[in-house]
Amino acid sequence: MSIKLLNPPHLVKFLVIGVLFSFFFSSWIYGNNIDFQNTITGTVTSSDDNLPVPGVNIFVKELPNVGAVTDMDGNYSIQAPADATLVFSFIGFKTIERKVDNRTEINVVMDSDLDALQEVVIVGYGEQKRETVVAAVVQASGEELERAGNVPNIGSALAGNVPGVITTSSTGIPGGEDPRIFIRGQSTWNDSSPLVLVDGIERPLNTIAISSVESISVLKDASATAVYGVRGANGVILVTTKRGKTGKAVIRARLNSTVKTASKLPGKKDAFDTFLVRNRAIENELSLTPESWSFFQTQDIIDKYRFPANLTEAERYPNVDWDKALFREYAPSYNANLNITGGSEIVKYFAGADFQYEGDLIKQYDNNRGYQPGFGFNRLNVRTNLDFKLTSSTVLKVGLSGSYGVRKTPWGFGGGDYGYWIAAYSTPPDIYLPQYSDGSWGYDAPSGGGEGNAIRNLAISGVQFVTNTQLQTNFTLEQDLDVILDGLKFTGTIALDNTFVEANRGVNDLYNDPQEKYIDPETGIVTYRRTYDANTGFDYQQGIKWSSSSGDVNNDATYRRLFYQTQLNYAKNFAGKHDVTAMGLFNRNEFATGSVLPFYREDWVFRTTYGYDNRYLIEYNGAYNGSERFAAGNRFAFFSSGGLGWNISNEAFMKEVDFINNLKLRASYGEIGDDNVNGRYLYLTQWSYGGQARLGTVGEQAEQSPYVWYTESAVGNPDISWEKVKKSNIGLDYGFFNNSISGSVDFFRDERVDVLISGNQRAIPEYYGTTAPVANLGTVQNQGYEIVLNLNHYFGENLRLWADLNMTHAQNKVIEGDNPELLPEYQKNNNKAIGQAYSYIDNGFYNTWDELYGTTPFNTDDSQKIPGGYQIVDFNADGIIDGFDNVPYAFAGAPQNTYNATVGFDWKGLSGFVQFFGANNVTRQVVFNSLGNQNNIVYDEGSYWSKDNTNADAPVPRWVTTTNGAANGSRFFYDGSYVRLKNAEIAYTFPAESKILTSFGFESLRLFLNGNNLYIWTKMPDDRESNFAGTGWASQGAYPTVKRFNFGLNITF
Amino acid sequence: MKIYSRNLNRFCLVIVATLVFSSCEEYLDKEPESIISEEEAFKNFTNFQGFTEELYHCIPDFSNAYWTNSWNWGDDEITSADMNFHVIHKFDNGNFWGWQTEHDGWGASWLNQADASRNDDRMQKDLWKNGWYGLRKVNLGLENLDLLVDATPAERDFIEGQLLFFRGWFHFQMIQYFGGMPYIDYVLPSDEPLRLARLSYHECADRAAADLREAADLLPVNWDDTQPGAATRGKNDLRINKIMALGYLGKNYLWAASPLMNLESTGSREYNSDYAKKAADVFGELLALCDSGEAPYSLVPFENYSVNFYTTGQGWRIPGGTEAIFRGPYFGANGSNWGTSKQYQPAIIQDGSNFMPTANYVSYYGMANGLPIEDITKPDPASGYDPQYPWKDRDPRFYHDIIYDGVQVVQGAMPADVEQHRYANLYTGGSYRDVSTGSRSGFLNYKFIPITANRYDDGFNYGANLNLHLPWMRLADVYLMYAEAAAIGYGSPEGKSSNYSKTAIEAVNVIRDRAGAGHVSIGEGAVAAGLDGFMSEVRRERAVELSFEGHRFNDLRRWLLLIERPYTLKTSLEFDRAGDFNTEDPTENRVLNLREEIILERDFSTKHYWLPLKNADTNMYVEFPQNPGW
């Protein structure tokens, strides 16, 4: 009896549903022959529009087996004792109770329930009514995700919308924008990413089209996640896709047209200012290296960089604004989707198609090679979800979906590439022009091309199309087993997923170098990189050697999954007060990428809940799981959790308290496992066969010896087992004043023991000789709280103001890592956060030679000090600055606090909102080192030290000389806090009677203007929340994160 | 309808029941046929030799371990100012942590790589990680030798000999940089704390010597002539043989005899003559085998001298000729042309990066008559050196190794506007001199590259097959080590071991003769009389013959000279050209105002004699302490 209607019900459909209800339930409604004294009739209408509501469920509270349903006109008739109470309920409306009091006609006006959406909550392997949930589960609807300014991936759209979900983004590269997601922070240094299930099957989050998402449920505490046993410790994200609804076909279309611009990039000085700073650096270090003087640039030359007299000078003294040279002003992106839902008695259907295009921020330069290099992403998703009613008690659900994503990148593009955007981060403005007027590209002759020309790199990079084709299928058979036991239901699921990845399609343009040029500003002499052709000895001619490549299977990324599951559900209400449910299931999962041996899993899960009178709730979950990563004796384990709930607002004594609509206390505790670690068969010492020594003596590649290596490839730990988290959670849900104030408060605490420490993190001397086995040696604690406050108020008839505010605090602490014994306490990771930043501490400048001689010496390079350096704190007071003065500094790389504030209004057809998202207590290392490695680039870093400005922002950079690594103190550690205008929207929905609608035949039309990541307030020099994209080094940058401005419309036919 | 659904119910129940009873632990087992058993690796010669040969990929290619490469860390070499990420730059500043990957952001140190591996990538080879890995592998092999049943005695000996060689060799390499270490001669367990204590240098050296001696006794002089080597006949040059084992056995003894190591173990700053005698005897054994022709090693003729270091136009043949004794494999011969073969020229003729010889070091190249130059700025009637003609009548190896002012560098055509750079303008202010893109010292090092290695002659293009790959030990080194050991062990330049016919001084003269330089003359010119004079010539001979081959830093260390002036100085030679410029014979060019200027002084103390160990290791337990001063 779980017909669920997750959208606010539309009147048109009431009729259909009402008919269905009467069809389904007529047998038991009218099947009871109890003799009643009174026949009560009446009409149920909606307070919204005073129209009748069909399909409302009515029963006698004292005799729960006696019920009725309203007909198409909202009329009902029921027989009940004169002193009985009638209960009127319908999904989407607030349940109403009325005393009969000898009346024969009772007319009821039902108020719609704004929280109707959340009436049913998707939980692990099932769903529960919001009222009965004792676990910490939050749910977001597809509509909420759609507000996020046409971001192409669910991860980005989740940010801020779901309390407890902490996202950090690092790049805006088309097709690769996915942020890192933690649920309630981290409690392990191993993979902390949550388990993601789409329609119950483990599937990647980044290929789902937002338009096909009905809801996203995030399971956070033990009670919710324990059913996932060995996989649930990092939290679980459940994505549920849209399904058909009985009724006439409804066609929805949504179009988004977006422009993207690069978000904040590091500030850099132009050539003129760079030389001024460089000259200062040279003057400053003359006492150490008189030879620095040879680099001093005279003012008349410096002037030419800013004020070149003619084209020749402009080419000889370049002053390139690389951000402008590299990036377009804006890049386009589009999304269009169309879906159709509907259904009959026999079959319900949802079918949708979604097309996403992500354009490239990087400018196109003409390479004269007939292809267009750069980045881009196209994705077409289709999904069909069908529900067949095979018999009155049997439903077959079929889900078929496909995703065809084509990512365009330079040829051979991989994670470690940075040469295509490095110009925005560290290419000197004066080094060369990206392209000279004669068409040759600039290059860095003095260092043999060391400082790569990003624009040239991209222009002749070739193109590669990586096509990701996913086919996902699931078949579910639901069988009511009321014939065996009332309330029993069987569900069997089988899912087959396949993903094919084709790479290397496109244009391979490797090793076809164009002519490159360098003009020595000192002499004006032009150096061409290629003086003559190596083979012919004639002048260098750029060959036409690039060729198209037909593509091949990327076997490593190709995957297949087989999942099958059988499940028994039991749900029954006894005597109106006792709600009992039980669920048991078994599943197996077989997953393989490429040619690896398949990964196997096996789960046994059990859950039972009992609710008394909707007041007292108790739940127990158990999972018995196996993981192939562990030895036979450690392979299976039983995880269990339990929860208690108390709906205080349903107590009799609360009936008097009018302003409280909802007050519920929840508590849960349990143990969940995590085997999400690198490496398989960690218990086995493994040997491998392969590889040959190159003992030959001729050939570019020396000939291999015939003897093939036997190698001990991994040392096993027979005692290895999974990590275990003891999770506890206490929460309070509240709703006051007609739910105009509602929300929840949760406190949580994770105690993770047996955390796996990989061999290279263990305190094992390096002379051990190989990677030590992984061992369960760590303990981590993670605790925090979440506060959710939703406000909602009508001012008069038409104006509604609302606000959703939430905050998450999650703070972890390593209790035990495997630390070297003799390490000082402050350098052990114990009692510090995972990923705690470490830095030398600076304490002002030494301003004179006297003060310099008074500083604590560095253990190396002490002679390289000059006045104006940082005083580095000798933390352990041993009279020398060395590795032991590198101490915990500020915070870790994942934020402790995230905040979200969304404020909006509805006024007639007009609506709008702004969403601010922020994080604090986070540290990010960004090493933008001015003039580092004699690279002629100076970043905006405020004022420099001089003897007249001893209160400066930064020490004078060095040119020829180098300093001890400690001399920078903590200057490259930034407070990673930020507040961003994450989303904003203004939308207009045309009124139903509008001419536009009728003339085009639309049922509804909504226009909107929204945006994503519109503005950021931060101390960080660039807009990246973390350095994980690209090479992981902030100084090598990443494809910039983007701002999106989007115009779109929703049409319903 | 009802019947249908009943059937369906039954069907479901059957499915459930089947699954319940079929579930079992085996579902999650690793498929047995996918498991490679340990026994398989050791059962016969083919497999066991396969097991063993991974060790050859633990030998770093120090001359090609990064794009550009730094392996000379003494007073011999200096880099241009922009090469400040290399180990040499850090060492020059006294920052000896620089060998560790933790202190080497660019991954340019051949001693330690974060991603060390035994694959075919030259940049993933290091000594520290692959060395310890190799030792574990050696011990695994030795402990499982009894599983080798299907093998002839010779096959068994060769495998054991190779394993023992590598055990000695890795330990020797470690202790020469770090001092005494634990001697790893069993497979270390993973389930108990590792608390091995650091031994003294001599304790380690003795155990390495025992392994190397046993290896020498088990291994053949030449695999080609043996039954186990027959399958790979003609391709055994890199496989460990008796000569290699003897070479390192002797070197291990000589190092143990050296003042630094003797100081660490006994407190004496002198040579240890017992170890020196042992060294001389082993080298004598080795040289006798070579001189008699029993072992296939001989000095290459001087006209082919460069084949020791590179080959070109020979199908990428590994350098070394008949002289190289111990070489590691090379991983892609063209790899050296991405950096190393371009790191010696000024940017004006080859965009690249600069490593150049210091002027003070070039001064070790004496006169053709065999006498040293005492002061490069002063005339020396005894040797015939004239500071107005500093390039005249020098040791022939000077002309092979060093580009000096006036040498024609570009051989073929070059554009007219750069024609003035055809000849090395290395005089003060010349176009080849530049702090960041040219020579800082007034010289270029062309020992390891052909003269055509510039952008105009393109001597490093793919078709030229230039393979630059330095040997770890060559026969010339053994002669000089023998000379040092014999002179010290037997107390005289005339000293000799009982098993070899040549005296110390004769051994040095073998090397001089090959180069065509005059013999060592003690008590003449700048050379003092007696053993001291001879030893200073031995040191100079090592400096010249083995220049830039990675020996100088360790030599200065073991002789306790590294932190002493003038060995802490790096100088440039400043001068002006005078008179007509002779393009035909640059040695005829006259120079004026010749002076030597200090460009760098290394501020070293006694702690700099040993490299610092990793803090991560020394923080584990007290018996594994850090080296003093670090």
PDB file of C-alpha atoms in Angstrom, chain A residues 291 294-295 391-394 443 445-448 477 479-481 483 490 527 531-532 534 564 566 586 588-590 597-598 600-602 604 626-628 632 635-636 681 683-684 686-689 692-712 715-716 762-770 773 820-823 859-861 864 884 933-934 960 962, chain B residues 1 4-5 8-9 12 16 19-20 22-25 27-31 34 36 38 40-42 45-47 49-51 53-54 56-57 81-82 84 89 93-95 97 106 118 120 128-129 132-133 136-137 140 184 188-190 194-196 228 231-232 235 238-239 315-318 329-330 332-334 351-352 435-436 440 455-458 462 607 614 617-622 624:
ATOM      1  CA  GLU A 291      77.033  38.401  -9.533  1.00  0.00           C
ATOM      2  CA  SER A 294      74.372  41.115 -14.000  1.00  0.00           C
ATOM      3  CA  PHE A 295      70.619  40.523 -13.943  1.00  0.00           C
ATOM      4  CA  THR A 391      -1.079  -9.554 -11.803  1.00  0.00           C
ATOM      5  CA  SER A 392      -3.025  -7.886  -9.058  1.00  0.00           C
ATOM      6  CA  SER A 393      -0.210  -8.715  -6.709  1.00  0.00           C
ATOM      7  CA  THR A 394       2.815  -8.701  -8.982  1.00  0.00           C
ATOM      8  CA  TYR A 443      59.413  29.634 -26.580  1.00  0.00           C
ATOM      9  CA  ALA A 445      65.185  29.666 -25.511  1.00  0.00           C
ATOM     10  CA  PRO A 446      67.522  30.388 -22.591  1.00  0.00           C
ATOM     11  CA  SER A 447      66.266  27.351 -20.724  1.00  0.00           C
ATOM     12  CA  GLY A 448      65.751  25.208 -23.794  1.00  0.00           C
ATOM     13  CA  LEU A 477       9.943  -8.174  -9.448  1.00  0.00           C
ATOM     14  CA  GLN A 479       5.254  -9.911  -5.379  1.00  0.00           C
ATOM     15  CA  ASP A 480       2.685  -9.435  -2.649  1.00  0.00           C
ATOM     16  CA  LEU A 481       2.655 -12.565  -0.557  1.00  0.00           C
ATOM     17  CA  VAL A 483      -1.644 -15.288   0.519  1.00  0.00           C
ATOM     18  CA  PHE A 490       8.893 -10.416  -1.986  1.00  0.00           C
ATOM     19  CA  THR A 527      66.483  32.465 -32.107  1.00  0.00           C
ATOM     20  CA  THR A 531      67.327  25.787 -37.304  1.00  0.00           C
ATOM     21  CA  TYR A 532      67.151  23.097 -39.916  1.00  0.00           C
ATOM     22  CA  ALA A 534      67.481  17.021 -38.832  1.00  0.00           C
ATOM     23  CA  TYR A 564      21.276  -9.729  -7.778  1.00  0.00           C
ATOM     24  CA  THR A 566      16.207 -11.113  -3.115  1.00  0.00           C
ATOM     25  CA  PHE A 586      20.463 -11.232   0.411  1.00  0.00           C
ATOM     26  CA  ARG A 588      25.656 -10.539  -4.376  1.00  0.00           C
ATOM     27  CA  ASN A 589      27.715  -8.160  -6.356  1.00  0.00           C
ATOM     28  CA  GLU A 590      30.231  -8.993  -9.005  1.00  0.00           C
ATOM     29  CA  LEU A 597      39.601 -10.743 -11.616  1.00  0.00           C
ATOM     30  CA  PRO A 598      36.078  -9.715 -10.645  1.00  0.00           C
ATOM     31  CA  TYR A 600      32.965 -10.143  -5.239  1.00  0.00           C
ATOM     32  CA  ARG A 601      30.712  -9.109  -2.404  1.00  0.00           C
ATOM     33  CA  GLU A 602      27.996 -10.785  -0.495  1.00  0.00           C
ATOM     34  CA  TRP A 604      22.870 -10.439   4.211  1.00  0.00           C
ATOM     35  CA  GLY A 626      31.704 -10.602   3.382  1.00  0.00           C
ATOM     36  CA  SER A 627      34.584  -8.893   1.720  1.00  0.00           C
ATOM     37  CA  GLU A 628      37.112 -10.662  -0.448  1.00  0.00           C
ATOM     38  CA  ALA A 632      38.631 -16.619   5.340  1.00  0.00           C
ATOM     39  CA  ARG A 635      35.888 -12.402   5.890  1.00  0.00           C
ATOM     40  CA  PHE A 636      32.379 -12.209   7.261  1.00  0.00           C
ATOM     41  CA  TYR A 681      43.600  -9.811  -1.008  1.00  0.00           C
ATOM     42  CA  TYR A 683      45.830 -11.067   3.653  1.00  0.00           C
ATOM     43  CA  LEU A 684      47.809 -12.871   0.970  1.00  0.00           C
ATOM     44  CA  GLN A 686      51.349 -12.357  -3.435  1.00  0.00           C
ATOM     45  CA  TRP A 687      53.841 -13.252  -6.105  1.00  0.00           C
ATOM     46  CA  SER A 688      53.835 -12.047  -9.623  1.00  0.00           C
ATOM     47  CA  TYR A 689      55.464 -13.241 -12.780  1.00  0.00           C
ATOM     48  CA  GLN A 692      62.604  -9.004 -17.804  1.00  0.00           C
ATOM     49  CA  ALA A 693      65.901  -7.322 -17.173  1.00  0.00           C
ATOM     50  CA  ARG A 694      67.342  -5.274 -20.020  1.00  0.00           C
ATOM     51  CA  LEU A 695      70.715  -6.938 -20.025  1.00  0.00           C
ATOM     52  CA  GLY A 696      71.310  -6.481 -23.737  1.00  0.00           C
ATOM     53  CA  THR A 697      74.031  -4.143 -24.905  1.00  0.00           C
ATOM     54  CA  VAL A 698      72.740  -2.677 -28.154  1.00  0.00           C
ATOM     55  CA  GLY A 699      69.605  -0.984 -29.434  1.00  0.00           C
ATOM     56  CA  GLU A 700      67.758   2.084 -28.287  1.00  0.00           C
ATOM     57  CA  GLN A 701      65.912  -0.210 -25.943  1.00  0.00           C
ATOM     58  CA  ALA A 702      68.366  -2.829 -24.834  1.00  0.00           C
ATOM     59  CA  GLU A 703      67.353  -6.401 -25.506  1.00  0.00           C
ATOM     60  CA  GLN A 704      65.597  -8.180 -22.681  1.00  0.00           C
ATOM     61  CA  SER A 705      66.998 -11.192 -20.946  1.00  0.00           C
ATOM     62  CA  PRO A 706      65.045 -14.403 -21.586  1.00  0.00           C
ATOM     63  CA  TYR A 707      64.612 -15.009 -17.865  1.00  0.00           C
ATOM     64  CA  VAL A 708      61.288 -13.658 -16.627  1.00  0.00           C
ATOM     65  CA  TRP A 709      61.105 -12.189 -13.146  1.00  0.00           C
ATOM     66  CA  TYR A 710      59.367 -13.732 -10.217  1.00  0.00           C
ATOM     67  CA  THR A 711      58.545 -11.002  -7.799  1.00  0.00           C
ATOM     68  CA  GLU A 712      57.109 -10.882  -4.341  1.00  0.00           C
ATOM     69  CA  VAL A 715      53.447  -8.943   1.637  1.00  0.00           C
ATOM     70  CA  GLY A 716      50.192 -10.029   3.205  1.00  0.00           C
ATOM     71  CA  ARG A 762      53.652   2.699   9.189  1.00  0.00           C
ATOM     72  CA  ALA A 763      56.571   3.113  11.521  1.00  0.00           C
ATOM     73  CA  ILE A 764      58.613   0.454   9.760  1.00  0.00           C
ATOM     74  CA  PRO A 765      62.224   1.256   8.934  1.00  0.00           C
ATOM     75  CA  GLU A 766      62.909   1.629   5.244  1.00  0.00           C
ATOM     76  CA  TYR A 767      65.484  -1.139   5.394  1.00  0.00           C
ATOM     77  CA  TYR A 768      62.536  -3.536   5.646  1.00  0.00           C
ATOM     78  CA  GLY A 769      62.920  -3.472   1.901  1.00  0.00           C
ATOM     79  CA  THR A 770      59.414  -3.473   0.548  1.00  0.00           C
ATOM     80  CA  PRO A 773      51.716  -5.001   4.932  1.00  0.00           C
ATOM     81  CA  PRO A 820      57.663   6.483  15.110  1.00  0.00           C
ATOM     82  CA  GLU A 821      58.289   6.263  18.826  1.00  0.00           C
ATOM     83  CA  LEU A 822      60.973   8.893  19.070  1.00  0.00           C
ATOM     84  CA  LEU A 823      59.075  11.540  17.158  1.00  0.00           C
ATOM     85  CA  ASN A 859      70.619  23.766  10.115  1.00  0.00           C
ATOM     86  CA  THR A 860      71.468  24.353   6.472  1.00  0.00           C
ATOM     87  CA  ASP A 861      71.774  27.431   4.255  1.00  0.00           C
ATOM     88  CA  GLN A 864      71.900  32.755   2.905  1.00  0.00           C
ATOM     89  CA  PHE A 884      61.706  19.437  14.312  1.00  0.00           C
ATOM     90  CA  ASN A 933      63.611  29.316  -9.619  1.00  0.00           C
ATOM     91  CA  GLN A 934      64.490  32.543 -11.434  1.00  0.00           C
ATOM     92  CA  VAL A 960      69.819  34.094  -7.608  1.00  0.00           C
ATOM     93  CA  THR A 962      68.014  30.395  -2.303  1.00  0.00           C
TER      94      THR A 962
ATOM     95  CA  MET B   1      -4.856 -15.170 -11.717  1.00  0.00           C
ATOM     96  CA  TYR B   4      -0.498 -17.850 -11.467  1.00  0.00           C
ATOM     97  CA  SER B   5       0.568 -15.819  -8.512  1.00  0.00           C
ATOM     98  CA  LEU B   8       5.134 -17.266  -8.823  1.00  0.00           C
ATOM     99  CA  ASN B   9       5.326 -17.341  -5.063  1.00  0.00           C
ATOM    100  CA  CYS B  12      10.407 -17.099  -5.572  1.00  0.00           C
ATOM    101  CA  VAL B  16      15.472 -17.748  -2.036  1.00  0.00           C
ATOM    102  CA  LEU B  19      20.583 -18.777  -2.637  1.00  0.00           C
ATOM    103  CA  VAL B  20      20.474 -19.370   1.107  1.00  0.00           C
ATOM    104  CA  SER B  22      24.541 -21.986  -1.855  1.00  0.00           C
ATOM    105  CA  SER B  23      26.093 -19.000  -0.178  1.00  0.00           C
ATOM    106  CA  CYS B  24      29.471 -19.722   1.239  1.00  0.00           C
ATOM    107  CA  GLU B  25      32.819 -18.294   1.975  1.00  0.00           C
ATOM    108  CA  TYR B  27      32.416 -17.199  -3.195  1.00  0.00           C
ATOM    109  CA  LEU B  28      34.841 -14.586  -1.920  1.00  0.00           C
ATOM    110  CA  ASP B  29      38.055 -16.584  -2.257  1.00  0.00           C
ATOM    111  CA  LYS B  30      40.724 -15.548  -4.671  1.00  0.00           C
ATOM    112  CA  GLU B  31      40.465 -17.828  -7.646  1.00  0.00           C
ATOM    113  CA  SER B  34      45.202 -16.921 -10.327  1.00  0.00           C
ATOM    114  CA  ILE B  36      51.358 -17.753  -8.354  1.00  0.00           C
ATOM    115  CA  GLU B  38      56.322 -18.964  -4.174  1.00  0.00           C
ATOM    116  CA  GLU B  40      57.385 -21.886  -8.546  1.00  0.00           C
ATOM    117  CA  ALA B  41      59.945 -19.079  -8.454  1.00  0.00           C
ATOM    118  CA  PHE B  42      62.730 -21.252  -7.098  1.00  0.00           C
ATOM    119  CA  PHE B  45      67.470 -22.353 -12.978  1.00  0.00           C
ATOM    120  CA  THR B  46      65.241 -20.564 -15.490  1.00  0.00           C
ATOM    121  CA  ASN B  47      62.785 -19.450 -12.857  1.00  0.00           C
ATOM    122  CA  GLN B  49      67.518 -16.736 -12.559  1.00  0.00           C
ATOM    123  CA  GLY B  50      64.348 -14.820 -13.507  1.00  0.00           C
ATOM    124  CA  PHE B  51      63.767 -14.170  -9.843  1.00  0.00           C
ATOM    125  CA  GLU B  53      67.543 -10.726 -12.539  1.00  0.00           C
ATOM    126  CA  GLU B  54      65.111  -8.140 -11.173  1.00  0.00           C
ATOM    127  CA  TYR B  56      69.815  -5.736 -12.119  1.00  0.00           C
ATOM    128  CA  HIS B  57      67.043  -3.182 -12.368  1.00  0.00           C
ATOM    129  CA  ALA B  81      72.671  29.747 -11.294  1.00  0.00           C
ATOM    130  CA  ASP B  82      69.286  28.531 -12.537  1.00  0.00           C
ATOM    131  CA  ASN B  84      69.279  25.381  -8.204  1.00  0.00           C
ATOM    132  CA  HIS B  89      73.291  23.054  -5.506  1.00  0.00           C
ATOM    133  CA  ASN B  93      74.961  25.239   0.395  1.00  0.00           C
ATOM    134  CA  GLY B  94      75.757  22.580   2.969  1.00  0.00           C
ATOM    135  CA  ASN B  95      72.252  21.154   2.710  1.00  0.00           C
ATOM    136  CA  TRP B  97      69.366  16.614   3.190  1.00  0.00           C
ATOM    137  CA  TRP B 106      61.745  17.869  -8.411  1.00  0.00           C
ATOM    138  CA  ARG B 118      62.243  -1.819 -11.146  1.00  0.00           C
ATOM    139  CA  ASP B 120      62.022   0.320 -17.538  1.00  0.00           C
ATOM    140  CA  TRP B 128      68.010   4.015  -1.301  1.00  0.00           C
ATOM    141  CA  LYS B 129      64.657   2.361  -1.950  1.00  0.00           C
ATOM    142  CA  TRP B 132      66.718  -2.049   0.421  1.00  0.00           C
ATOM    143  CA  TYR B 133      64.258  -3.736  -1.904  1.00  0.00           C
ATOM    144  CA  ARG B 136      65.061  -8.214   0.728  1.00  0.00           C
ATOM    145  CA  LYS B 137      64.995  -9.979  -2.597  1.00  0.00           C
ATOM    146  CA  LEU B 140      64.435 -14.281  -0.071  1.00  0.00           C
ATOM    147  CA  ILE B 184      70.458  -7.213   6.339  1.00  0.00           C
ATOM    148  CA  LEU B 188      62.928  -9.316   7.795  1.00  0.00           C
ATOM    149  CA  PRO B 189      59.635 -10.363   9.364  1.00  0.00           C
ATOM    150  CA  SER B 190      56.567  -8.180   9.070  1.00  0.00           C
ATOM    151  CA  LEU B 194      62.311  -4.138  13.630  1.00  0.00           C
ATOM    152  CA  ARG B 195      65.002  -2.935  15.975  1.00  0.00           C
ATOM    153  CA  LEU B 196      68.242  -3.673  14.150  1.00  0.00           C
ATOM    154  CA  PRO B 228      74.552 -21.785 -17.344  1.00  0.00           C
ATOM    155  CA  ALA B 231      71.779 -19.898 -23.325  1.00  0.00           C
ATOM    156  CA  THR B 232      72.642 -16.214 -23.297  1.00  0.00           C
ATOM    157  CA  LYS B 235      74.742 -11.282 -24.028  1.00  0.00           C
ATOM    158  CA  LEU B 238      76.196  -7.185 -17.646  1.00  0.00           C
ATOM    159  CA  ARG B 239      75.759 -10.363 -15.615  1.00  0.00           C
ATOM    160  CA  GLY B 315      73.427   1.270 -32.908  1.00  0.00           C
ATOM    161  CA  TRP B 316      73.165   2.640 -29.365  1.00  0.00           C
ATOM    162  CA  ARG B 317      75.745   0.132 -28.088  1.00  0.00           C
ATOM    163  CA  ILE B 318      76.248   0.439 -24.364  1.00  0.00           C
ATOM    164  CA  PRO B 329      71.531  -1.659 -17.679  1.00  0.00           C
ATOM    165  CA  TYR B 330      70.413   1.370 -19.670  1.00  0.00           C
ATOM    166  CA  GLY B 332      66.197   3.772 -23.369  1.00  0.00           C
ATOM    167  CA  ALA B 333      69.460   4.989 -24.838  1.00  0.00           C
ATOM    168  CA  ASN B 334      67.938   8.075 -26.392  1.00  0.00           C
ATOM    169  CA  ASP B 351      69.477  25.470 -25.463  1.00  0.00           C
ATOM    170  CA  GLY B 352      69.862  23.502 -22.339  1.00  0.00           C
ATOM    171  CA  VAL B 435      76.216  33.203 -14.966  1.00  0.00           C
ATOM    172  CA  SER B 436      72.907  31.642 -15.801  1.00  0.00           C
ATOM    173  CA  ARG B 440      80.746  30.388 -14.962  1.00  0.00           C
ATOM    174  CA  ARG B 455      72.199  22.725 -32.131  1.00  0.00           C
ATOM    175  CA  TYR B 456      74.062  23.315 -35.394  1.00  0.00           C
ATOM    176  CA  ASP B 457      75.848  19.998 -35.680  1.00  0.00           C
ATOM    177  CA  ASP B 458      72.982  18.143 -34.005  1.00  0.00           C
ATOM    178  CA  TYR B 462      68.044  10.249 -32.990  1.00  0.00           C
ATOM    179  CA  LYS B 607      78.964  16.612   9.904  1.00  0.00           C
ATOM    180  CA  LYS B 614      66.021   9.984   6.949  1.00  0.00           C
ATOM    181  CA  ASP B 617      63.968   6.135  10.206  1.00  0.00           C
ATOM    182  CA  THR B 618      66.054   7.661  12.954  1.00  0.00           C
ATOM    183  CA  ASN B 619      62.956   8.559  14.962  1.00  0.00           C
ATOM    184  CA  MET B 620      61.901   4.969  15.377  1.00  0.00           C
ATOM    185  CA  TYR B 621      64.317   3.647  17.964  1.00  0.00           C
ATOM    186  CA  VAL B 622      67.506   4.679  19.674  1.00  0.00           C
ATOM    187  CA  PHE B 624      69.323   3.584  14.741  1.00  0.00           C
TER     188      PHE B 624
END
